[in-house]
Amino acid sequence: MSAQDQVKNLLSQKFEEKRVASTIKYFLAVVQKFEEGDWENSLSKAGKFVEATVKLLWTLAGKTLPRAKDFKAGAYAQKIIDQISTTEITSEGVRLQIPRACIFLYDITSNRGGRHDSDEFDPNEMDAITASALCSWILAELVRFCASNGLSPDEARKIIESVIERRYPIFEEIDGRIYVDNEKHKSALQCALMILYKKFPERMNRDELAEAVKRHRYGKSALKFERLAPFIDSDNGGNMLLRATGRKKVEQILVN
């Protein structure tokens, strides 16, 4: 059984199954977008993760959720802190610490890039690093809360470690040079597609792509440009843009 299924089964013992599914879905989306280096969308998914988590806790306390348009994650997280008693949620960590973390995280995701000097550091990257770590901590605390139901300490520890495992971006750009995690590609073709994926929606010329692939320890003749044809659009100057077929191919590579 995968770690994802273990977490889902464990949380479903105490929380509504559909709320659990939503929470895990957004957590995985946060991780995926973070690893892709898509900071803005990672933050957006973190906001959705907070909303799903607050709904998870509110219904755990036996409360009814309002209409979607009336639900404000920050406000309801504060209501959990102020209004939910120890008889409704016995764990102080779940009743107080997780909602406080949700309020802080929601503030980050709601004010993306607005509080930093962007000349020094990409503000979305800074926020995404913080948000990803905090989402992992929140989910690990939920797992810890549910782990008392017949799970051995060692089993619980392994599940929690899989959740809070430190993650790194798959893509890196240094002075305009794109690098891809070597564990993610198995051929020069895959490497080239992933570089074009990172470059999208900008085009990349043939020589620039060949040089980028070469930096990943592939020989000069390893990349066969004709094999890229089904995945790219090439303009009259030979500048390549990754098509939808190529983006789909890369996303399949990323999840494996």
mmCIF file of C-alpha atoms in Angstrom:
data_model
loop_
_atom_site.group_PDB
_atom_site.id
_atom_site.type_symbol
_atom_site.label_atom_id
_atom_site.label_comp_id
_atom_site.label_asym_id
_atom_site.label_seq_id
_atom_site.Cartn_x
_atom_site.Cartn_y
_atom_site.Cartn_z
ATOM 1 C CA MET A 1 0.000 0.000 0.000
ATOM 2 C CA SER A 2 1.353 3.420 -0.946
ATOM 3 C CA ALA A 3 2.032 6.099 1.655
ATOM 4 C CA GLN A 4 -0.783 8.135 0.092
ATOM 5 C CA ASP A 5 -3.280 5.296 0.608
ATOM 6 C CA GLN A 6 -2.030 4.731 4.154
ATOM 7 C CA VAL A 7 -2.573 8.394 5.014
ATOM 8 C CA LYS A 8 -6.026 8.365 3.420
ATOM 9 C CA ASN A 9 -7.113 5.213 5.265
ATOM 10 C CA LEU A 10 -5.746 6.505 8.551
ATOM 11 C CA LEU A 11 -7.422 9.918 8.368
ATOM 12 C CA SER A 12 -10.716 8.392 7.226
ATOM 13 C CA GLN A 13 -10.990 6.654 10.605
ATOM 14 C CA LYS A 14 -11.757 9.997 12.286
ATOM 15 C CA PHE A 15 -12.644 12.440 9.523
ATOM 16 C CA GLU A 16 -15.266 12.492 6.771
ATOM 17 C CA GLU A 17 -13.911 10.545 3.812
ATOM 18 C CA LYS A 18 -14.727 13.199 1.213
ATOM 19 C CA ARG A 19 -12.978 15.841 3.348
ATOM 20 C CA VAL A 20 -9.932 13.592 3.646
ATOM 21 C CA ALA A 21 -9.833 13.041 -0.123
ATOM 22 C CA SER A 22 -9.967 16.792 -0.741
ATOM 23 C CA THR A 23 -7.227 17.538 1.796
ATOM 24 C CA ILE A 24 -4.869 14.916 0.349
ATOM 25 C CA LYS A 25 -5.617 15.997 -3.221
ATOM 26 C CA TYR A 26 -4.572 19.573 -2.523
ATOM 27 C CA PHE A 27 -1.530 18.495 -0.514
ATOM 28 C CA LEU A 28 -0.270 16.428 -3.443
ATOM 29 C CA ALA A 29 -0.936 19.372 -5.775
ATOM 30 C CA VAL A 30 1.127 21.650 -3.507
ATOM 31 C CA VAL A 31 4.026 19.185 -3.658
ATOM 32 C CA GLN A 32 3.785 18.648 -7.415
ATOM 33 C CA LYS A 33 3.724 22.357 -8.267
ATOM 34 C CA PHE A 34 6.532 23.045 -5.788
ATOM 35 C CA GLU A 35 8.738 20.373 -7.350
ATOM 36 C CA GLU A 36 8.006 21.815 -10.799
ATOM 37 C CA GLY A 37 9.175 25.210 -9.567
ATOM 38 C CA ASP A 38 5.700 26.639 -10.236
ATOM 39 C CA TRP A 39 5.716 28.792 -7.097
ATOM 40 C CA GLU A 40 2.517 30.713 -7.759
ATOM 41 C CA ASN A 41 0.385 27.642 -8.399
ATOM 42 C CA SER A 42 1.980 25.847 -5.459
ATOM 43 C CA LEU A 43 0.834 28.723 -3.250
ATOM 44 C CA SER A 44 -2.621 28.671 -4.812
ATOM 45 C CA LYS A 45 -2.962 24.950 -4.035
ATOM 46 C CA ALA A 46 -1.705 25.585 -0.489
ATOM 47 C CA GLY A 47 -4.618 27.991 -0.030
ATOM 48 C CA LYS A 48 -7.005 25.255 -1.177
ATOM 49 C CA PHE A 49 -5.289 22.831 1.220
ATOM 50 C CA VAL A 50 -5.988 25.238 4.100
ATOM 51 C CA GLU A 51 -9.648 25.515 3.116
ATOM 52 C CA ALA A 52 -9.967 21.724 2.961
ATOM 53 C CA THR A 53 -8.213 21.312 6.329
ATOM 54 C CA VAL A 54 -10.405 23.873 8.093
ATOM 55 C CA LYS A 55 -13.527 22.151 6.731
ATOM 56 C CA LEU A 56 -12.091 18.837 7.948
ATOM 57 C CA LEU A 57 -11.741 20.186 11.499
ATOM 58 C CA TRP A 58 -15.050 22.066 11.528
ATOM 59 C CA THR A 59 -16.999 18.924 10.595
ATOM 60 C CA LEU A 60 -14.953 16.839 13.062
ATOM 61 C CA ALA A 61 -16.422 19.032 15.794
ATOM 62 C CA GLY A 62 -19.904 18.157 14.542
ATOM 63 C CA LYS A 63 -20.515 21.576 13.043
ATOM 64 C CA THR A 64 -22.361 22.257 9.792
ATOM 65 C CA LEU A 65 -20.523 24.045 7.023
ATOM 66 C CA PRO A 66 -22.065 27.209 5.583
ATOM 67 C CA ARG A 67 -22.797 27.773 1.912
ATOM 68 C CA ALA A 68 -19.625 27.912 -0.168
ATOM 69 C CA LYS A 69 -19.872 31.672 -0.701
ATOM 70 C CA ASP A 70 -20.097 32.241 3.062
ATOM 71 C CA PHE A 71 -17.108 30.086 3.974
ATOM 72 C CA LYS A 72 -13.927 32.011 4.813
ATOM 73 C CA ALA A 73 -11.054 29.729 5.797
ATOM 74 C CA GLY A 74 -9.286 32.245 8.042
ATOM 75 C CA ALA A 75 -12.474 33.193 9.869
ATOM 76 C CA TYR A 76 -13.514 29.581 10.448
ATOM 77 C CA ALA A 77 -10.028 28.621 11.616
ATOM 78 C CA GLN A 78 -10.354 31.375 14.225
ATOM 79 C CA LYS A 79 -13.823 30.077 15.167
ATOM 80 C CA ILE A 80 -12.312 26.653 15.840
ATOM 81 C CA ILE A 81 -9.813 28.263 18.223
ATOM 82 C CA ASP A 82 -12.416 30.445 19.949
ATOM 83 C CA GLN A 83 -15.553 28.308 19.956
ATOM 84 C CA ILE A 84 -14.703 24.606 19.798
ATOM 85 C CA SER A 85 -14.483 22.943 23.210
ATOM 86 C CA THR A 86 -12.238 20.127 24.417
ATOM 87 C CA THR A 87 -15.234 17.796 24.402
ATOM 88 C CA GLU A 88 -15.778 18.438 20.687
ATOM 89 C CA ILE A 89 -12.093 18.084 19.722
ATOM 90 C CA THR A 90 -10.026 16.532 22.494
ATOM 91 C CA SER A 91 -6.575 17.108 20.993
ATOM 92 C CA GLU A 92 -5.160 20.545 21.766
ATOM 93 C CA GLY A 93 -2.829 20.264 18.785
ATOM 94 C CA VAL A 94 -5.743 19.709 16.415
ATOM 95 C CA ARG A 95 -8.034 22.238 18.104
ATOM 96 C CA LEU A 96 -5.503 25.073 18.516
ATOM 97 C CA GLN A 97 -2.150 24.548 16.806
ATOM 98 C CA ILE A 98 -3.378 23.392 13.400
ATOM 99 C CA PRO A 99 -5.930 26.245 13.072
ATOM 100 C CA ARG A 100 -3.222 28.759 14.048
ATOM 101 C CA ALA A 101 -0.928 27.302 11.397
ATOM 102 C CA CYS A 102 -3.793 27.474 8.898
ATOM 103 C CA ILE A 103 -4.367 31.173 9.625
ATOM 104 C CA PHE A 104 -0.683 31.956 9.092
ATOM 105 C CA LEU A 105 -0.511 29.842 5.935
ATOM 106 C CA TYR A 106 -3.706 31.348 4.519
ATOM 107 C CA ASP A 107 -2.293 34.830 5.044
ATOM 108 C CA ILE A 108 0.774 33.848 3.003
ATOM 109 C CA THR A 109 -1.281 32.388 0.164
ATOM 110 C CA SER A 110 -3.712 35.316 0.112
ATOM 111 C CA ASN A 111 -0.962 37.950 -0.167
ATOM 112 C CA ARG A 112 1.408 36.299 -2.607
ATOM 113 C CA GLY A 113 4.539 38.305 -3.244
ATOM 114 C CA GLY A 114 3.267 41.455 -1.584
ATOM 115 C CA ARG A 115 5.495 41.638 1.476
ATOM 116 C CA HIS A 116 9.028 41.209 0.162
ATOM 117 C CA ASP A 117 11.758 43.066 -1.676
ATOM 118 C CA SER A 118 11.604 41.196 -4.971
ATOM 119 C CA ASP A 119 14.974 42.615 -6.077
ATOM 120 C CA GLU A 120 16.680 40.319 -3.586
ATOM 121 C CA PHE A 121 14.699 37.083 -3.901
ATOM 122 C CA ASP A 122 11.691 35.787 -5.813
ATOM 123 C CA PRO A 123 8.915 36.409 -3.250
ATOM 124 C CA ASN A 124 6.746 33.593 -4.572
ATOM 125 C CA GLU A 125 9.635 31.139 -4.207
ATOM 126 C CA MET A 126 10.252 32.232 -0.614
ATOM 127 C CA ASP A 127 6.564 31.887 0.233
ATOM 128 C CA ALA A 128 6.226 28.550 -1.583
ATOM 129 C CA ILE A 129 9.110 27.036 0.410
ATOM 130 C CA THR A 130 7.425 28.101 3.664
ATOM 131 C CA ALA A 131 3.959 27.013 2.534
ATOM 132 C CA SER A 132 5.095 23.579 1.359
ATOM 133 C CA ALA A 133 6.826 22.852 4.674
ATOM 134 C CA LEU A 134 3.821 24.063 6.669
ATOM 135 C CA CYS A 135 1.374 21.958 4.637
ATOM 136 C CA SER A 136 3.558 18.924 5.393
ATOM 137 C CA TRP A 137 3.563 19.760 9.104
ATOM 138 C CA ILE A 138 -0.233 20.152 9.205
ATOM 139 C CA LEU A 139 -0.820 16.836 7.442
ATOM 140 C CA ALA A 140 1.709 15.099 9.696
ATOM 141 C CA GLU A 141 -0.130 16.432 12.766
ATOM 142 C CA LEU A 142 -3.422 15.083 11.408
ATOM 143 C CA VAL A 143 -1.758 11.695 10.872
ATOM 144 C CA ARG A 144 -0.341 11.790 14.403
ATOM 145 C CA PHE A 145 -3.819 12.557 15.771
ATOM 146 C CA CYS A 146 -5.323 9.544 13.996
ATOM 147 C CA ALA A 147 -2.398 7.180 14.600
ATOM 148 C CA SER A 148 -3.554 6.282 18.119
ATOM 149 C CA ASN A 149 -6.232 4.037 16.600
ATOM 150 C CA GLY A 150 -4.386 0.716 16.657
ATOM 151 C CA LEU A 151 -1.274 1.788 14.762
ATOM 152 C CA SER A 152 2.112 0.941 16.240
ATOM 153 C CA PRO A 153 4.462 3.867 16.995
ATOM 154 C CA ASP A 154 6.906 2.586 14.362
ATOM 155 C CA GLU A 155 4.224 2.388 11.669
ATOM 156 C CA ALA A 156 2.988 5.868 12.557
ATOM 157 C CA ARG A 157 6.536 7.241 12.465
ATOM 158 C CA LYS A 158 7.146 5.853 8.965
ATOM 159 C CA ILE A 159 3.940 7.389 7.631
ATOM 160 C CA ILE A 160 4.697 10.749 9.225
ATOM 161 C CA GLU A 161 8.262 10.707 7.860
ATOM 162 C CA SER A 162 6.906 10.093 4.358
ATOM 163 C CA VAL A 163 4.692 13.175 4.743
ATOM 164 C CA ILE A 164 7.316 15.554 6.134
ATOM 165 C CA GLU A 165 10.136 14.350 3.862
ATOM 166 C CA ARG A 166 12.055 17.372 2.655
ATOM 167 C CA ARG A 167 11.318 18.191 -0.963
ATOM 168 C CA TYR A 168 13.334 20.014 -3.574
ATOM 169 C CA PRO A 169 12.372 21.603 -6.888
ATOM 170 C CA ILE A 170 12.907 19.372 -9.918
ATOM 171 C CA PHE A 171 13.859 22.389 -12.030
ATOM 172 C CA GLU A 172 16.532 24.958 -11.296
ATOM 173 C CA GLU A 173 17.525 28.052 -13.258
ATOM 174 C CA ILE A 174 20.900 29.727 -12.725
ATOM 175 C CA ASP A 175 21.750 32.823 -14.765
ATOM 176 C CA GLY A 176 19.326 31.682 -17.455
ATOM 177 C CA ARG A 177 20.680 28.106 -17.557
ATOM 178 C CA ILE A 178 18.063 25.432 -16.879
ATOM 179 C CA TYR A 179 18.898 22.290 -14.906
ATOM 180 C CA VAL A 180 16.666 19.262 -14.321
ATOM 181 C CA ASP A 181 16.933 16.733 -11.486
ATOM 182 C CA ASN A 182 18.936 13.870 -13.032
ATOM 183 C CA GLU A 183 16.788 11.275 -11.276
ATOM 184 C CA LYS A 184 13.747 12.390 -13.268
ATOM 185 C CA HIS A 185 14.950 11.761 -16.834
ATOM 186 C CA LYS A 186 16.192 8.524 -18.370
ATOM 187 C CA SER A 187 17.193 9.757 -21.833
ATOM 188 C CA ALA A 188 18.321 12.841 -23.720
ATOM 189 C CA LEU A 189 14.818 13.080 -25.215
ATOM 190 C CA GLN A 190 13.164 13.167 -21.792
ATOM 191 C CA CYS A 191 15.719 15.698 -20.586
ATOM 192 C CA ALA A 192 15.055 17.942 -23.614
ATOM 193 C CA LEU A 193 11.289 17.750 -23.136
ATOM 194 C CA MET A 194 11.630 18.688 -19.476
ATOM 195 C CA ILE A 195 13.858 21.658 -20.324
ATOM 196 C CA LEU A 196 11.303 22.875 -22.882
ATOM 197 C CA TYR A 197 8.585 22.350 -20.258
ATOM 198 C CA LYS A 198 10.425 24.637 -17.869
ATOM 199 C CA LYS A 199 10.973 27.173 -20.664
ATOM 200 C CA PHE A 200 7.285 27.178 -21.693
ATOM 201 C CA PRO A 201 5.566 29.426 -22.791
ATOM 202 C CA GLU A 202 8.793 30.821 -24.249
ATOM 203 C CA ARG A 203 10.524 29.310 -27.259
ATOM 204 C CA MET A 204 14.034 27.876 -27.218
ATOM 205 C CA ASN A 205 16.393 27.642 -30.180
ATOM 206 C CA ARG A 206 17.980 24.389 -31.279
ATOM 207 C CA ASP A 207 21.541 25.252 -30.259
ATOM 208 C CA GLU A 208 20.442 26.488 -26.823
ATOM 209 C CA LEU A 209 18.500 23.268 -26.197
ATOM 210 C CA ALA A 210 21.389 21.077 -27.371
ATOM 211 C CA GLU A 211 23.744 22.904 -25.012
ATOM 212 C CA ALA A 212 21.283 22.567 -22.108
ATOM 213 C CA VAL A 213 20.945 18.815 -22.687
ATOM 214 C CA LYS A 214 24.736 18.496 -22.915
ATOM 215 C CA ARG A 215 25.038 20.033 -19.426
ATOM 216 C CA HIS A 216 23.131 16.981 -18.151
ATOM 217 C CA ARG A 217 25.997 14.668 -19.202
ATOM 218 C CA TYR A 218 24.511 13.524 -22.488
ATOM 219 C CA GLY A 219 26.803 13.311 -25.501
ATOM 220 C CA LYS A 220 26.553 15.696 -28.420
ATOM 221 C CA SER A 221 24.756 13.149 -30.612
ATOM 222 C CA ALA A 222 22.468 11.781 -27.873
ATOM 223 C CA LEU A 223 19.590 14.126 -28.694
ATOM 224 C CA LYS A 224 17.826 13.241 -31.950
ATOM 225 C CA PHE A 225 15.839 16.333 -32.875
ATOM 226 C CA GLU A 226 13.530 14.391 -35.191
ATOM 227 C CA ARG A 227 12.226 12.527 -32.127
ATOM 228 C CA LEU A 228 11.088 15.850 -30.664
ATOM 229 C CA ALA A 229 8.850 16.534 -33.680
ATOM 230 C CA PRO A 230 5.595 15.077 -32.245
ATOM 231 C CA PHE A 231 5.926 17.271 -29.158
ATOM 232 C CA ILE A 232 7.024 20.691 -30.424
ATOM 233 C CA ASP A 233 6.151 23.561 -32.720
ATOM 234 C CA SER A 234 9.118 24.989 -34.602
ATOM 235 C CA ASP A 235 9.001 28.462 -36.174
ATOM 236 C CA ASN A 236 10.881 29.577 -39.296
ATOM 237 C CA GLY A 237 13.937 30.381 -37.201
ATOM 238 C CA GLY A 238 14.059 26.917 -35.646
ATOM 239 C CA ASN A 239 12.858 28.156 -32.266
ATOM 240 C CA MET A 240 10.914 25.439 -30.481
ATOM 241 C CA LEU A 241 7.810 25.641 -28.299
ATOM 242 C CA LEU A 242 6.507 22.650 -26.361
ATOM 243 C CA ARG A 243 3.019 21.666 -27.530
ATOM 244 C CA ALA A 244 0.227 20.200 -25.396
ATOM 245 C CA THR A 245 1.364 16.688 -26.355
ATOM 246 C CA GLY A 246 4.814 17.502 -24.991
ATOM 247 C CA ARG A 247 3.504 19.024 -21.780
ATOM 248 C CA LYS A 248 1.338 15.951 -21.228
ATOM 249 C CA LYS A 249 4.359 13.703 -21.798
ATOM 250 C CA VAL A 250 6.456 15.622 -19.254
ATOM 251 C CA GLU A 251 3.686 15.570 -16.655
ATOM 252 C CA GLN A 252 3.547 11.783 -17.039
ATOM 253 C CA ILE A 253 7.310 11.655 -16.435
ATOM 254 C CA LEU A 254 7.031 13.877 -13.360
ATOM 255 C CA VAL A 255 4.503 11.674 -11.548
ATOM 256 C CA ASN A 256 6.556 8.496 -12.025
#
